[in-house]
Amino acid sequence: MNLQYALLSDSSWQQLTNWQTPDTPFMSFEFWQALSDTGAIGEKAGWLPIYILIHRPNDRDSDATQEALSSAKLSASKLSSEQIGQPIAVMPVFIKGHHQGEFVFDHAWAQAYAQYGLDYYPRLVTSAPYTPITGQRLWLAEGEVLDADILKAAIAGVDDIAQQVEASGWHGLFVTPEMAAIAHAALPTDIDIEMALNSQANGVAAKPIELPILERQGCQFLWQNKHLSQDSKLNRDSQLSEDGQLSKDSQPFADFEGFLATLKAKKRKTIRAERRKVAEQGIICERKCGDAITEADWQTFYHCYVMTYAVRGQQPYLTLDFFKKLAATMPEHLMLAQALDANADIIASSLFLYDKPDSKNATLYGRYWGALGEYDSLHFELCYYQGIEFAIEQGLTYFDPGTQGEHKLIRGFIPTKTHSLHRIYDARFVPAISDFCAKDRMHMAQYREQAFAALPFNIDNMPTFNDSDF
């Protein structure tokens, strides 16, 4: 397939065709517009976006036109339909001089560069900013499916940007298993290091296409709204019928008690005790969705959110205006859980985003939390148990509470594999970083297996460990 790409610094490409609905709210145009409008992404934030627009050429395309649309267009302005043939995909790339808001860390790689007196910055990152959620990393036009040709064109665009800004590498964070598999099949995963080093020794850089795509894997924890068994595959699609519904023997829970019944007696007792402790402190919890969240609610929520950072002596990445813009543009994806004390004053808040319940693999995402004081077990109640109850009530299939934390594991959140892709442009560092990634994958596989063994389910609901992919 003959695909071309253009490098753009604005979002005018959104008007060129009809785009598919993203698989998570964090890749919605509304979410990204809120980030941009409030300065969370942009040059001042150190998240300078470049958009790689992949398209099929039209009859008017020429070599000169394509050159103008690629290597000379890091500061491109609006495109016209005459310049672009048929847009099929867009991949965002950020030019960054730091690691903030990423959750897949490469500090050790930066230190290695520094030890040799080399610059690790700028570096290129493709991610949903500040969001450790697995999902699509390209916007696709209606009728398109991510394949090897599209990904190769996207990586060619990445290589172009890297050459222009002299980036050390590219990092695709929390990509889907499908994207990781396509990258492995379509792009080199190893390098002829002797040839590459000889080229660099002679002052000739290795051709980017010869450089490999490296993979790191991680572990997050995911709650599933269904009864599990020894035959479960721990795969989002394993127990779905052709219409995307759970099979009859994997029906969603009717209520929170139905979920608790799948746990070992000791774990059920612990969770009930934690919920009881919250009530004994005179605290009640409420949930509000979308337009029911008031201006006062947002003010109080943000006060709580800021406290999460203040206790660590940090400033939050996101502003109150950002959350208000989400409320104005995508309220159907927002749920706010609040904790109120005996005086009916809000003392803690937790903001969730969620997919529409009728979408395939509809998921609740736990994202932003904060409290105005220390309260026994309140974090577990507001960030996990309220989320589980909401997912059950709404008929959502999954609950993704965010990154890290064995405390999620013992509350029924299952260890699952995450993927990130990496491309290093200095061939001298590729062998060491490749070895690092291989050892890291092995370590994380062992960690996931150990975490799986600690799951709190009773024998009738304990799923079979399957780490092949998720």
Short mmCIF file of N, CA and C in Angstrom, two decimals, residues 359-447:
data_model
loop_
_atom_site.label_atom_id
_atom_site.label_comp_id
_atom_site.label_asym_id
_atom_site.label_seq_id
_atom_site.Cartn_x
_atom_site.Cartn_y
_atom_site.Cartn_z
N SER A 359 -21.02 0.42 24.65
CA SER A 359 -19.84 0.21 23.83
C SER A 359 -19.17 -1.10 24.21
N LYS A 360 -18.45 -1.69 23.25
CA LYS A 360 -17.77 -2.95 23.52
C LYS A 360 -16.69 -2.75 24.58
N ASN A 361 -16.64 -3.68 25.53
CA ASN A 361 -15.65 -3.62 26.60
C ASN A 361 -15.74 -2.32 27.40
N ALA A 362 -16.95 -1.84 27.63
CA ALA A 362 -17.14 -0.57 28.34
C ALA A 362 -16.42 -0.62 29.69
N THR A 363 -15.66 0.44 29.96
CA THR A 363 -14.77 0.46 31.11
C THR A 363 -14.95 1.72 31.92
N LEU A 364 -14.82 1.59 33.23
CA LEU A 364 -14.75 2.71 34.16
C LEU A 364 -13.28 2.96 34.46
N TYR A 365 -12.88 4.24 34.45
CA TYR A 365 -11.48 4.59 34.67
C TYR A 365 -11.37 5.47 35.91
N GLY A 366 -10.70 4.95 36.93
CA GLY A 366 -10.44 5.75 38.12
C GLY A 366 -9.23 6.65 37.88
N ARG A 367 -9.39 7.97 38.06
CA ARG A 367 -8.31 8.85 37.64
C ARG A 367 -7.83 9.83 38.71
N TYR A 368 -8.70 10.63 39.31
CA TYR A 368 -8.25 11.78 40.10
C TYR A 368 -8.91 11.74 41.48
N TRP A 369 -8.09 11.79 42.52
CA TRP A 369 -8.58 11.63 43.88
C TRP A 369 -7.90 12.61 44.81
N GLY A 370 -8.58 12.96 45.90
CA GLY A 370 -7.96 13.77 46.93
C GLY A 370 -8.86 13.85 48.15
N ALA A 371 -8.24 14.07 49.33
CA ALA A 371 -8.98 14.20 50.58
C ALA A 371 -8.43 15.37 51.37
N LEU A 372 -9.29 15.96 52.20
CA LEU A 372 -8.89 17.13 52.99
C LEU A 372 -8.33 16.73 54.35
N GLY A 373 -8.26 15.43 54.62
CA GLY A 373 -7.71 14.95 55.88
C GLY A 373 -7.47 13.46 55.80
N GLU A 374 -7.05 12.88 56.93
CA GLU A 374 -6.81 11.44 57.00
C GLU A 374 -8.04 10.76 57.59
N TYR A 375 -8.57 9.80 56.86
CA TYR A 375 -9.76 9.07 57.31
C TYR A 375 -9.55 7.58 57.05
N ASP A 376 -9.81 6.78 58.06
CA ASP A 376 -9.56 5.35 57.98
C ASP A 376 -10.37 4.71 56.84
N SER A 377 -9.65 4.06 55.92
CA SER A 377 -10.24 3.26 54.84
C SER A 377 -11.00 4.08 53.79
N LEU A 378 -10.98 5.40 53.87
CA LEU A 378 -11.78 6.20 52.94
C LEU A 378 -11.27 6.11 51.51
N HIS A 379 -9.95 6.01 51.34
CA HIS A 379 -9.40 5.89 49.99
C HIS A 379 -9.93 4.64 49.30
N PHE A 380 -9.95 3.52 50.01
CA PHE A 380 -10.45 2.27 49.44
C PHE A 380 -11.92 2.41 49.05
N GLU A 381 -12.69 3.05 49.93
CA GLU A 381 -14.12 3.19 49.67
C GLU A 381 -14.38 4.08 48.45
N LEU A 382 -13.74 5.24 48.43
CA LEU A 382 -14.09 6.22 47.40
C LEU A 382 -13.46 5.90 46.05
N CYS A 383 -12.29 5.28 46.06
CA CYS A 383 -11.59 5.02 44.79
C CYS A 383 -11.87 3.64 44.22
N TYR A 384 -12.25 2.67 45.05
CA TYR A 384 -12.43 1.30 44.57
C TYR A 384 -13.87 0.80 44.74
N TYR A 385 -14.38 0.82 45.96
CA TYR A 385 -15.68 0.20 46.19
C TYR A 385 -16.82 1.00 45.55
N GLN A 386 -16.72 2.33 45.59
CA GLN A 386 -17.72 3.13 44.89
C GLN A 386 -17.64 2.90 43.39
N GLY A 387 -16.42 2.72 42.89
CA GLY A 387 -16.25 2.44 41.46
C GLY A 387 -16.83 1.10 41.07
N ILE A 388 -16.59 0.08 41.89
CA ILE A 388 -17.14 -1.26 41.61
C ILE A 388 -18.67 -1.21 41.60
N GLU A 389 -19.24 -0.55 42.60
CA GLU A 389 -20.70 -0.44 42.65
C GLU A 389 -21.25 0.26 41.41
N PHE A 390 -20.58 1.33 40.99
CA PHE A 390 -21.03 2.08 39.82
C PHE A 390 -20.93 1.23 38.56
N ALA A 391 -19.81 0.50 38.40
CA ALA A 391 -19.65 -0.35 37.23
C ALA A 391 -20.74 -1.41 37.17
N ILE A 392 -21.10 -1.98 38.31
CA ILE A 392 -22.16 -2.98 38.34
C ILE A 392 -23.50 -2.34 37.97
N GLU A 393 -23.80 -1.18 38.56
CA GLU A 393 -25.08 -0.51 38.29
C GLU A 393 -25.22 -0.13 36.82
N GLN A 394 -24.12 0.31 36.21
CA GLN A 394 -24.16 0.78 34.83
C GLN A 394 -23.97 -0.34 33.81
N GLY A 395 -23.64 -1.53 34.29
CA GLY A 395 -23.40 -2.64 33.37
C GLY A 395 -22.10 -2.51 32.61
N LEU A 396 -21.11 -1.84 33.20
CA LEU A 396 -19.79 -1.72 32.57
C LEU A 396 -19.04 -3.03 32.74
N THR A 397 -18.21 -3.36 31.78
CA THR A 397 -17.54 -4.66 31.78
C THR A 397 -16.27 -4.66 32.62
N TYR A 398 -15.57 -3.52 32.67
CA TYR A 398 -14.29 -3.45 33.36
C TYR A 398 -14.19 -2.19 34.20
N PHE A 399 -13.28 -2.23 35.17
CA PHE A 399 -12.95 -1.07 35.98
C PHE A 399 -11.43 -1.02 36.06
N ASP A 400 -10.85 0.00 35.44
CA ASP A 400 -9.40 0.23 35.43
C ASP A 400 -9.10 1.34 36.43
N PRO A 401 -8.52 1.02 37.59
CA PRO A 401 -8.34 2.03 38.64
C PRO A 401 -7.07 2.85 38.50
N GLY A 402 -6.26 2.61 37.47
CA GLY A 402 -5.01 3.34 37.32
C GLY A 402 -3.81 2.47 37.58
N THR A 403 -2.65 3.07 37.57
CA THR A 403 -1.40 2.33 37.60
C THR A 403 -0.97 1.97 39.02
N GLN A 404 -0.23 0.86 39.13
CA GLN A 404 0.48 0.44 40.34
C GLN A 404 -0.47 0.03 41.48
N GLY A 405 0.11 -0.63 42.48
CA GLY A 405 -0.58 -0.86 43.72
C GLY A 405 -1.10 -2.25 44.00
N GLU A 406 -0.37 -3.02 44.83
CA GLU A 406 -0.83 -4.35 45.21
C GLU A 406 -2.10 -4.28 46.06
N HIS A 407 -2.37 -3.12 46.67
CA HIS A 407 -3.59 -2.99 47.46
C HIS A 407 -4.83 -3.14 46.58
N LYS A 408 -4.70 -2.92 45.27
CA LYS A 408 -5.81 -3.17 44.35
C LYS A 408 -5.99 -4.67 44.14
N LEU A 409 -4.88 -5.37 44.07
CA LEU A 409 -4.90 -6.81 43.82
C LEU A 409 -5.76 -7.55 44.82
N ILE A 410 -5.59 -7.28 46.09
CA ILE A 410 -6.30 -8.03 47.13
C ILE A 410 -7.76 -7.62 47.24
N ARG A 411 -8.18 -6.65 46.42
CA ARG A 411 -9.59 -6.24 46.38
C ARG A 411 -10.26 -6.68 45.08
N GLY A 412 -9.65 -7.67 44.41
CA GLY A 412 -10.30 -8.27 43.25
C GLY A 412 -9.89 -7.71 41.92
N PHE A 413 -8.84 -6.88 41.88
CA PHE A 413 -8.34 -6.34 40.62
C PHE A 413 -7.24 -7.26 40.10
N ILE A 414 -7.40 -7.74 38.88
CA ILE A 414 -6.56 -8.80 38.33
C ILE A 414 -5.33 -8.23 37.63
N PRO A 415 -4.13 -8.79 37.87
CA PRO A 415 -2.93 -8.30 37.19
C PRO A 415 -3.02 -8.54 35.69
N THR A 416 -2.75 -7.51 34.91
CA THR A 416 -2.81 -7.60 33.46
C THR A 416 -1.57 -6.94 32.86
N LYS A 417 -1.23 -7.38 31.68
CA LYS A 417 -0.01 -6.93 31.00
C LYS A 417 -0.24 -5.60 30.29
N THR A 418 0.74 -4.71 30.37
CA THR A 418 0.74 -3.48 29.59
C THR A 418 1.95 -3.49 28.65
N HIS A 419 1.86 -2.70 27.59
CA HIS A 419 2.89 -2.69 26.56
C HIS A 419 3.33 -1.26 26.27
N SER A 420 4.62 -1.09 26.05
CA SER A 420 5.13 0.17 25.51
C SER A 420 6.21 -0.15 24.47
N LEU A 421 6.29 0.71 23.46
CA LEU A 421 7.24 0.52 22.36
C LEU A 421 8.28 1.62 22.39
N HIS A 422 9.52 1.28 22.04
CA HIS A 422 10.62 2.23 22.14
C HIS A 422 11.55 2.10 20.93
N ARG A 423 12.07 3.23 20.47
CA ARG A 423 12.96 3.28 19.32
C ARG A 423 14.11 4.21 19.66
N ILE A 424 15.31 3.68 19.69
CA ILE A 424 16.51 4.43 20.08
C ILE A 424 17.32 4.72 18.82
N TYR A 425 17.70 5.98 18.64
CA TYR A 425 18.32 6.38 17.37
C TYR A 425 19.84 6.33 17.37
N ASP A 426 20.46 6.21 18.52
CA ASP A 426 21.92 6.04 18.58
C ASP A 426 22.20 4.54 18.71
N ALA A 427 22.70 3.94 17.64
CA ALA A 427 22.88 2.48 17.60
C ALA A 427 23.81 1.98 18.70
N ARG A 428 24.68 2.83 19.20
CA ARG A 428 25.61 2.40 20.25
C ARG A 428 24.89 2.01 21.53
N PHE A 429 23.71 2.59 21.76
CA PHE A 429 22.98 2.31 22.99
C PHE A 429 21.94 1.20 22.82
N VAL A 430 21.70 0.80 21.59
CA VAL A 430 20.63 -0.17 21.34
C VAL A 430 20.87 -1.51 22.03
N PRO A 431 22.07 -2.11 21.97
CA PRO A 431 22.24 -3.42 22.63
C PRO A 431 21.96 -3.38 24.13
N ALA A 432 22.48 -2.36 24.81
CA ALA A 432 22.28 -2.28 26.27
C ALA A 432 20.82 -2.05 26.61
N ILE A 433 20.15 -1.16 25.87
CA ILE A 433 18.75 -0.87 26.16
C ILE A 433 17.87 -2.06 25.77
N SER A 434 18.23 -2.74 24.68
CA SER A 434 17.50 -3.95 24.30
C SER A 434 17.61 -5.01 25.39
N ASP A 435 18.80 -5.18 25.95
CA ASP A 435 19.00 -6.15 27.03
C ASP A 435 18.21 -5.74 28.26
N PHE A 436 18.19 -4.44 28.56
CA PHE A 436 17.41 -3.92 29.68
C PHE A 436 15.94 -4.28 29.51
N CYS A 437 15.41 -4.06 28.30
CA CYS A 437 13.99 -4.34 28.03
C CYS A 437 13.69 -5.83 28.17
N ALA A 438 14.60 -6.69 27.68
CA ALA A 438 14.38 -8.14 27.76
C ALA A 438 14.34 -8.59 29.22
N LYS A 439 15.28 -8.11 30.03
CA LYS A 439 15.29 -8.48 31.44
C LYS A 439 14.09 -7.92 32.17
N ASP A 440 13.70 -6.70 31.80
CA ASP A 440 12.54 -6.07 32.42
C ASP A 440 11.27 -6.85 32.11
N ARG A 441 11.13 -7.33 30.87
CA ARG A 441 9.96 -8.13 30.51
C ARG A 441 9.90 -9.41 31.33
N MET A 442 11.06 -10.04 31.51
CA MET A 442 11.12 -11.28 32.29
C MET A 442 10.74 -11.01 33.75
N HIS A 443 11.28 -9.92 34.30
CA HIS A 443 10.97 -9.57 35.68
C HIS A 443 9.48 -9.29 35.84
N MET A 444 8.89 -8.54 34.90
CA MET A 444 7.49 -8.20 35.02
C MET A 444 6.59 -9.41 34.83
N ALA A 445 7.00 -10.36 33.99
CA ALA A 445 6.22 -11.59 33.83
C ALA A 445 6.19 -12.37 35.14
N GLN A 446 7.33 -12.44 35.82
CA GLN A 446 7.39 -13.11 37.12
C GLN A 446 6.53 -12.38 38.14
N TYR A 447 6.57 -11.05 38.10
CA TYR A 447 5.77 -10.26 39.04
C TYR A 447 4.27 -10.50 38.82
#
